[in-house]
Short mmCIF file of C-alpha atoms in Angstrom, two decimals:
data_model
loop_
_atom_site.label_atom_id
_atom_site.label_comp_id
_atom_site.label_asym_id
_atom_site.label_seq_id
_atom_site.Cartn_x
_atom_site.Cartn_y
_atom_site.Cartn_z
CA UNK A 1 -9.98 -35.69 11.82
CA UNK A 2 -12.22 -32.81 10.71
CA UNK A 3 -9.97 -29.74 10.88
CA UNK A 4 -12.71 -27.25 10.09
CA UNK A 5 -16.32 -27.15 8.95
CA UNK A 6 -17.84 -23.81 7.98
CA UNK A 7 -19.42 -21.79 5.17
CA UNK A 8 -17.20 -21.37 2.10
CA UNK A 9 -17.30 -17.58 2.49
CA UNK A 10 -16.05 -17.66 6.08
CA UNK A 11 -13.14 -20.00 5.32
CA UNK A 12 -12.20 -18.08 2.15
CA UNK A 13 -12.21 -14.71 3.94
CA UNK A 14 -9.87 -16.02 6.64
CA UNK A 15 -7.48 -17.50 4.08
CA UNK A 16 -7.48 -14.42 1.85
CA UNK A 17 -6.63 -12.24 4.84
CA UNK A 18 -3.28 -14.01 5.31
CA UNK A 19 -2.43 -15.06 1.74
CA UNK A 20 -1.41 -11.68 0.27
CA UNK A 21 2.28 -12.17 1.13
CA UNK A 22 2.49 -15.73 -0.24
CA UNK A 23 4.72 -15.99 -3.32
CA UNK A 24 3.86 -18.63 -5.90
CA UNK A 25 7.53 -19.34 -6.59
CA UNK A 26 9.93 -19.53 -3.69
CA UNK A 27 13.27 -21.15 -2.92
CA UNK A 28 11.59 -22.81 0.08
CA UNK A 29 8.52 -24.73 -1.18
CA UNK A 30 6.88 -24.65 2.27
CA UNK A 31 6.60 -20.83 2.06
CA UNK A 32 3.90 -21.34 -0.60
CA UNK A 33 1.87 -23.00 2.15
CA UNK A 34 -0.37 -21.71 4.91
CA UNK A 35 0.25 -23.04 8.43
CA UNK A 36 -3.02 -24.31 9.90
CA UNK A 37 -3.12 -24.81 13.67
CA UNK A 38 -6.33 -26.15 15.15
CA UNK A 39 -7.34 -26.06 18.78
CA UNK A 40 -10.94 -27.31 19.26
CA UNK A 41 -13.20 -25.01 17.16
CA UNK A 42 -10.58 -22.29 16.84
CA UNK A 43 -8.30 -22.33 13.78
CA UNK A 44 -5.17 -20.20 13.47
CA UNK A 45 -3.87 -19.47 9.95
CA UNK A 46 -0.30 -18.20 9.45
CA UNK A 47 1.74 -17.28 6.35
CA UNK A 48 5.31 -16.04 6.06
CA UNK A 49 7.88 -14.94 3.47
CA UNK A 50 10.71 -14.90 6.09
CA UNK A 51 10.47 -11.11 6.44
CA UNK A 52 6.73 -10.66 6.97
CA UNK A 53 4.40 -12.91 8.93
CA UNK A 54 0.60 -12.62 8.97
CA UNK A 55 -1.64 -14.52 11.36
CA UNK A 56 -5.39 -14.61 11.93
CA UNK A 57 -7.65 -16.67 14.16
CA UNK A 58 -11.16 -17.71 13.18
CA UNK A 59 -13.94 -19.72 14.80
CA UNK A 60 -14.28 -22.58 12.31
CA UNK A 61 -16.01 -25.66 13.71
CA UNK A 62 -14.42 -29.09 13.62
CA UNK A 63 -13.51 -32.02 15.82
CA UNK A 64 -12.21 -31.49 19.35
CA UNK A 65 -8.46 -31.71 19.92
CA UNK A 66 -5.37 -30.11 18.46
CA UNK A 67 -3.83 -30.46 15.01
CA UNK A 68 -1.28 -28.65 12.84
CA UNK A 69 -0.20 -28.92 9.21
CA UNK A 70 0.68 -26.81 6.16
CA UNK A 71 -0.99 -26.86 2.73
CA UNK A 72 -0.67 -24.87 -0.51
CA UNK A 73 -2.35 -21.51 0.18
CA UNK A 74 -3.12 -20.51 -3.42
CA UNK A 75 -4.50 -23.92 -4.39
CA UNK A 76 -6.79 -23.92 -1.38
CA UNK A 77 -8.03 -20.41 -2.17
CA UNK A 78 -8.56 -21.22 -5.88
CA UNK A 79 -10.64 -24.27 -4.98
CA UNK A 80 -12.72 -22.36 -2.41
CA UNK A 81 -13.35 -19.52 -4.89
CA UNK A 82 -14.71 -22.06 -7.38
CA UNK A 83 -17.26 -23.37 -4.86
CA UNK A 84 -20.63 -21.66 -4.16
CA UNK A 85 -20.41 -19.01 -1.37
CA UNK A 86 -23.25 -20.44 0.73
CA UNK A 87 -21.95 -24.00 0.65
CA UNK A 88 -20.62 -25.65 3.80
CA UNK A 89 -17.08 -26.92 3.27
CA UNK A 90 -15.20 -29.49 5.32
CA UNK A 91 -11.43 -29.82 5.59
CA UNK A 92 -10.31 -33.14 7.01
CA UNK A 93 -6.88 -34.70 7.54
CA UNK A 94 -5.77 -38.20 6.62
CA UNK A 95 -2.11 -39.17 7.08
CA UNK A 96 -0.09 -36.54 5.16
CA UNK A 97 -2.98 -35.22 3.04
CA UNK A 98 -5.92 -32.86 3.49
CA UNK A 99 -9.31 -33.45 1.87
CA UNK A 100 -11.58 -30.51 1.08
CA UNK A 101 -15.24 -31.35 0.52
CA UNK A 102 -18.07 -29.08 -0.57
CA UNK A 103 -21.34 -30.55 -1.77
CA UNK A 104 -20.40 -33.36 -4.16
CA UNK A 105 -16.96 -31.89 -4.88
CA UNK A 106 -13.89 -33.44 -3.29
CA UNK A 107 -10.25 -32.36 -3.48
CA UNK A 108 -7.21 -34.11 -1.98
CA UNK A 109 -4.18 -31.92 -1.29
CA UNK A 110 -0.62 -32.76 -0.33
CA UNK A 111 0.71 -31.31 2.95
CA UNK A 112 4.09 -30.55 4.51
CA UNK A 113 4.81 -30.89 8.26
CA UNK A 114 3.91 -27.93 10.49
CA UNK A 115 7.21 -28.25 12.35
CA UNK A 116 9.09 -27.39 9.14
CA UNK A 117 7.28 -24.06 8.68
CA UNK A 118 9.79 -21.19 9.23
CA UNK A 119 8.10 -18.72 11.55
CA UNK A 120 9.55 -15.21 11.82
CA UNK A 121 11.73 -14.83 14.92
CA UNK A 122 9.99 -12.06 16.82
CA UNK A 123 12.02 -9.41 18.64
CA UNK A 124 12.19 -9.78 22.40
CA UNK A 125 12.08 -6.04 23.16
CA UNK A 126 9.08 -4.44 21.45
CA UNK A 127 8.45 -0.90 22.67
CA UNK A 128 5.20 0.42 24.16
CA UNK A 129 1.99 -0.25 22.26
CA UNK A 130 -0.07 2.61 20.85
CA UNK A 131 -3.22 2.70 18.74
CA UNK A 132 -4.30 4.66 15.68
CA UNK A 133 -7.75 4.48 14.00
CA UNK A 134 -7.61 2.03 11.07
CA UNK A 135 -9.34 4.56 8.83
CA UNK A 136 -6.69 7.21 9.60
CA UNK A 137 -3.74 4.98 8.78
CA UNK A 138 -5.34 3.61 5.61
CA UNK A 139 -6.11 7.15 4.45
CA UNK A 140 -2.49 8.23 5.00
CA UNK A 141 -1.14 5.18 3.13
CA UNK A 142 -3.55 5.81 0.23
CA UNK A 143 -2.22 9.35 -0.10
CA UNK A 144 1.47 8.44 -0.37
CA UNK A 145 1.94 4.79 -1.43
CA UNK A 146 2.24 5.55 -5.17
CA UNK A 147 5.42 7.60 -4.63
CA UNK A 148 7.42 4.67 -3.20
CA UNK A 149 10.37 3.47 -5.25
CA UNK A 150 10.31 0.00 -6.83
CA UNK A 151 13.52 -2.09 -6.67
CA UNK A 152 15.67 1.02 -6.21
CA UNK A 153 19.33 0.41 -5.36
CA UNK A 154 18.78 2.97 -2.58
CA UNK A 155 16.84 0.35 -0.61
CA UNK A 156 15.59 2.88 1.98
CA UNK A 157 13.39 4.42 -0.74
CA UNK A 158 11.55 1.10 -1.33
CA UNK A 159 9.07 1.82 1.43
CA UNK A 160 7.42 4.53 3.50
CA UNK A 161 8.88 6.66 6.29
CA UNK A 162 6.61 6.43 9.33
CA UNK A 163 7.05 9.30 11.80
CA UNK A 164 5.02 9.49 15.01
CA UNK A 165 5.53 12.27 17.53
CA UNK A 166 3.14 13.82 20.05
CA UNK A 167 -0.28 13.91 18.41
CA UNK A 168 1.10 13.92 14.87
CA UNK A 169 1.46 10.95 12.52
CA UNK A 170 3.30 11.56 9.23
CA UNK A 171 3.91 9.19 6.31
CA UNK A 172 6.41 10.09 3.57
CA UNK A 173 7.30 8.29 0.33
CA UNK A 174 9.75 9.27 -2.41
CA UNK A 175 11.45 7.65 -5.40
CA UNK A 176 13.85 10.55 -5.95
CA UNK A 177 11.72 12.16 -8.68
CA UNK A 178 8.64 12.96 -6.58
CA UNK A 179 7.70 13.02 -2.91
CA UNK A 180 4.33 12.53 -1.20
CA UNK A 181 3.69 13.50 2.42
CA UNK A 182 0.49 12.98 4.39
CA UNK A 183 -0.02 14.01 8.00
CA UNK A 184 -2.84 13.43 10.48
CA UNK A 185 -3.49 14.83 13.95
CA UNK A 186 -4.52 12.17 16.46
CA UNK A 187 -6.66 12.41 19.60
CA UNK A 188 -3.94 10.96 21.83
CA UNK A 189 -0.20 11.42 22.31
CA UNK A 190 1.92 8.64 20.86
CA UNK A 191 5.55 7.70 21.61
CA UNK A 192 8.16 9.08 19.21
CA UNK A 193 8.92 6.68 16.38
CA UNK A 194 10.75 7.06 13.08
CA UNK A 195 10.96 3.87 11.02
CA UNK A 196 10.86 2.81 7.36
CA UNK A 197 8.17 0.24 6.52
CA UNK A 198 9.02 -1.99 3.50
CA UNK A 199 7.05 -1.59 0.29
CA UNK A 200 5.45 -5.06 0.53
CA UNK A 201 4.33 -4.37 4.11
CA UNK A 202 2.79 -1.04 3.08
CA UNK A 203 0.82 -2.58 0.21
CA UNK A 204 -0.36 -5.44 2.42
CA UNK A 205 -1.51 -3.06 5.17
CA UNK A 206 -3.29 -1.00 2.54
CA UNK A 207 -5.12 -4.17 1.41
CA UNK A 208 -6.02 -5.38 4.89
CA UNK A 209 -6.94 -2.16 6.71
CA UNK A 210 -10.58 -1.19 6.59
CA UNK A 211 -12.03 2.26 6.08
CA UNK A 212 -15.76 1.49 6.08
CA UNK A 213 -18.18 2.80 8.71
CA UNK A 214 -17.66 -0.24 10.96
CA UNK A 215 -13.91 0.44 10.95
CA UNK A 216 -14.26 4.08 12.00
CA UNK A 217 -14.20 3.14 15.66
CA UNK A 218 -11.68 0.29 15.37
CA UNK A 219 -7.99 0.84 15.86
CA UNK A 220 -4.73 -0.72 14.77
CA UNK A 221 -2.32 -1.37 17.63
CA UNK A 222 1.37 -0.86 16.82
CA UNK A 223 4.60 -1.80 18.52
CA UNK A 224 8.15 -1.27 17.28
CA UNK A 225 11.48 -2.94 18.06
CA UNK A 226 14.94 -2.13 16.68
CA UNK A 227 14.34 -3.82 13.31
CA UNK A 228 10.75 -5.07 13.55
CA UNK A 229 7.19 -3.79 13.75
CA UNK A 230 4.09 -5.58 15.00
CA UNK A 231 0.55 -4.56 14.07
CA UNK A 232 -2.64 -5.99 15.56
CA UNK A 233 -6.07 -5.22 14.09
CA UNK A 234 -9.37 -6.89 13.17
CA UNK A 235 -8.33 -10.23 14.72
CA UNK A 236 -5.02 -10.21 12.82
CA UNK A 237 -1.38 -10.04 13.86
CA UNK A 238 1.17 -8.71 11.38
CA UNK A 239 4.93 -8.85 12.06
CA UNK A 240 7.40 -7.30 9.62
CA UNK A 241 11.07 -6.47 9.32
CA UNK A 242 11.86 -2.77 8.99
CA UNK A 243 14.10 -1.21 6.34
CA UNK A 244 17.41 -0.15 7.82
CA UNK A 245 18.98 3.04 6.51
CA UNK A 246 18.63 6.81 6.61
CA UNK A 247 15.61 8.29 4.83
CA UNK A 248 16.29 11.60 3.01
CA UNK A 249 15.48 14.87 4.82
CA UNK A 250 12.06 15.41 3.28
CA UNK A 251 11.62 18.90 4.77
CA UNK A 252 14.48 20.18 2.57
CA UNK A 253 12.72 18.90 -0.56
CA UNK A 254 9.38 20.63 0.04
CA UNK A 255 9.33 24.12 -1.56
CA UNK A 256 8.52 26.89 0.92
CA UNK A 257 8.26 30.16 -1.01
CA UNK A 258 7.01 29.58 -4.55
CA UNK A 259 5.49 32.87 -5.70
CA UNK A 260 3.12 31.55 -8.39
CA UNK A 261 0.09 29.48 -7.44
CA UNK A 262 -3.17 28.42 -9.02
CA UNK A 263 -6.20 26.59 -7.59
CA UNK A 264 -8.16 24.48 -10.06
CA UNK A 265 -10.45 21.45 -10.33
CA UNK A 266 -8.72 18.10 -9.81
CA UNK A 267 -11.00 16.04 -12.11
CA UNK A 268 -10.75 18.30 -15.22
CA UNK A 269 -6.95 18.48 -14.87
CA UNK A 270 -6.68 14.69 -14.45
CA UNK A 271 -8.87 14.09 -17.54
CA UNK A 272 -6.75 16.47 -19.63
CA UNK A 273 -3.54 14.77 -18.49
CA UNK A 274 -4.96 11.29 -19.22
CA UNK A 275 -5.82 12.34 -22.77
CA UNK A 276 -2.44 14.01 -23.34
CA UNK A 277 -0.66 10.91 -21.96
CA UNK A 278 -1.97 8.80 -24.87
CA UNK A 279 0.45 10.50 -27.28
CA UNK A 280 3.51 10.72 -25.03
CA UNK A 281 6.70 8.82 -25.75
CA UNK A 282 6.55 5.29 -24.25
CA UNK A 283 9.96 5.79 -22.63
CA UNK A 284 9.82 9.32 -21.23
CA UNK A 285 6.09 10.03 -20.68
CA UNK A 286 6.75 13.77 -20.81
CA UNK A 287 4.17 16.55 -21.14
CA UNK A 288 4.73 20.31 -21.47
CA UNK A 289 2.63 22.50 -19.21
CA UNK A 290 2.21 26.18 -20.13
CA UNK A 291 0.63 28.36 -17.50
CA UNK A 292 -0.23 32.01 -18.10
CA UNK A 293 -2.92 34.40 -16.86
CA UNK A 294 -6.32 32.78 -17.49
CA UNK A 295 -5.06 29.63 -19.25
CA UNK A 296 -3.29 26.33 -18.55
CA UNK A 297 -2.15 24.39 -21.63
CA UNK A 298 -0.90 20.79 -21.75
CA UNK A 299 0.92 19.44 -24.81
CA UNK A 300 2.50 16.09 -25.64
CA UNK A 301 4.16 14.49 -28.65
CA UNK A 302 5.94 11.27 -29.57
CA UNK A 303 8.54 9.86 -31.97
CA UNK A 304 5.88 9.44 -34.70
CA UNK A 305 5.37 13.23 -34.61
CA UNK A 306 1.85 12.85 -33.23
CA UNK A 307 0.63 15.61 -30.93
CA UNK A 308 -2.00 16.22 -28.27
CA UNK A 309 -3.02 19.63 -26.97
CA UNK A 310 -5.32 20.39 -24.05
CA UNK A 311 -6.44 23.72 -22.61
CA UNK A 312 -8.10 24.65 -19.32
CA UNK A 313 -9.44 28.02 -18.18
CA UNK A 314 -7.94 28.99 -14.80
CA UNK A 315 -8.03 31.87 -12.36
CA UNK A 316 -4.35 32.84 -12.44
CA UNK A 317 -2.50 36.13 -12.58
CA UNK A 318 1.11 35.09 -11.95
CA UNK A 319 4.15 34.71 -14.22
CA UNK A 320 3.97 32.85 -17.53
CA UNK A 321 5.78 29.53 -17.00
CA UNK A 322 6.53 26.61 -19.33
CA UNK A 323 7.56 23.45 -17.49
CA UNK A 324 7.88 19.76 -18.35
CA UNK A 325 6.68 16.85 -16.19
CA UNK A 326 6.49 13.08 -16.31
CA UNK A 327 2.73 12.83 -16.84
CA UNK A 328 2.49 9.58 -14.82
CA UNK A 329 3.76 11.37 -11.71
CA UNK A 330 1.01 13.99 -11.99
CA UNK A 331 -1.73 11.45 -12.76
CA UNK A 332 -0.71 9.17 -9.87
CA UNK A 333 -1.16 11.98 -7.36
CA UNK A 334 -4.46 13.26 -8.77
CA UNK A 335 -5.95 9.77 -9.13
CA UNK A 336 -5.27 9.00 -5.46
CA UNK A 337 -7.08 12.11 -4.21
CA UNK A 338 -10.81 12.55 -3.73
CA UNK A 339 -10.96 16.31 -3.19
CA UNK A 340 -12.54 18.57 -5.81
CA UNK A 341 -9.92 21.32 -5.83
CA UNK A 342 -6.12 21.27 -5.77
CA UNK A 343 -3.50 24.01 -5.53
CA UNK A 344 -0.33 24.01 -7.66
CA UNK A 345 2.61 26.20 -6.60
CA UNK A 346 5.37 26.98 -9.12
CA UNK A 347 8.55 29.07 -9.17
CA UNK A 348 10.05 28.70 -12.65
CA UNK A 349 10.88 26.19 -15.38
CA UNK A 350 13.66 24.49 -13.40
CA UNK A 351 12.11 24.30 -9.92
CA UNK A 352 9.95 21.49 -8.55
CA UNK A 353 6.19 21.97 -8.31
CA UNK A 354 4.22 21.66 -5.06
CA UNK A 355 0.69 20.27 -5.17
CA UNK A 356 -1.50 20.70 -2.09
CA UNK A 357 -5.19 20.46 -1.21
CA UNK A 358 -6.86 23.68 0.07
CA UNK A 359 -9.01 21.92 2.70
CA UNK A 360 -6.32 19.46 3.84
CA UNK A 361 -3.21 21.08 5.23
CA UNK A 362 -1.52 17.74 5.95
CA UNK A 363 -1.01 16.66 2.32
CA UNK A 364 1.95 17.77 0.16
CA UNK A 365 3.12 16.38 -3.16
CA UNK A 366 6.37 17.52 -4.77
CA UNK A 367 7.24 16.63 -8.35
CA UNK A 368 10.52 17.42 -10.07
CA UNK A 369 10.45 19.07 -13.51
CA UNK A 370 11.54 17.18 -16.62
CA UNK A 371 13.51 18.46 -19.58
CA UNK A 372 11.52 17.94 -22.78
#
């Protein structure tokens, strides 16, 4: 039976859309596979890691009738990538194997039964659906994702806090040393939600959501249950477990009354930090920042007694402050912005710094000082 017959590019795009969550090594071998369900010319592709499930449907020609199987997702993608983009490829089934043909190339792949594929058990009581422009959500994720914790014992930090209320949508991420908050005002009222999306879900949404001109008018539909979220967008359905736990009170962390502030160019500051970072200690990544009227100085050194010094002219008339930072935390924030100017608010050597963007009130980045 011919399961599908279409251009290499079309098949590859559909497979790549669902394959981001597939782990190469897994305790269950079938989770390295993609579930292929065929119904006439329509093919449904599903992947799962037991906590996240991604599904897409594509019009890929083939024989009439229904068929289902699973096959190694990465192998199939690697083969398709190696074939010319304009070539028509055919995937056909024979007993417990699939044969992929493209031009004079032919590949035979082992399959596992579709009935053995562990689909995520979806919640029975999803709340009301609401929609947000894809571009808006992707922009918010881009502004905060870098501040998520990685494998932190405080599991609720390994993700993003998603807060929807009225016409406001807020995303917050923190690893305990820094905090990023991005907020957008929507055109419509949305039901109140406060959930923590897992790190892997956030990164996968960031990969899949579109922010091009075609996506400006397209929305992502969301629904939440007690411990699950479901997203539908661009012909895809994405179901994920939520992180259980209490996210820290982020409003208490954001400084409110720092008396010293300076507005300066993002790109020159980022370049200076990148150069200073070259000579920081591998372990601590610390830089000293000296700010005084008219001048901002950045200095770094390492165990080999090597030093880097940078200086920027600034329009500043506040207190002279010397403060240490993990340079990576500063560079992460600046590299994920596109605005020309940023504002830094400081209190003293021991207080956290607040970075904002003059023309974007919804973005706040807090970074804790570091003893150097």
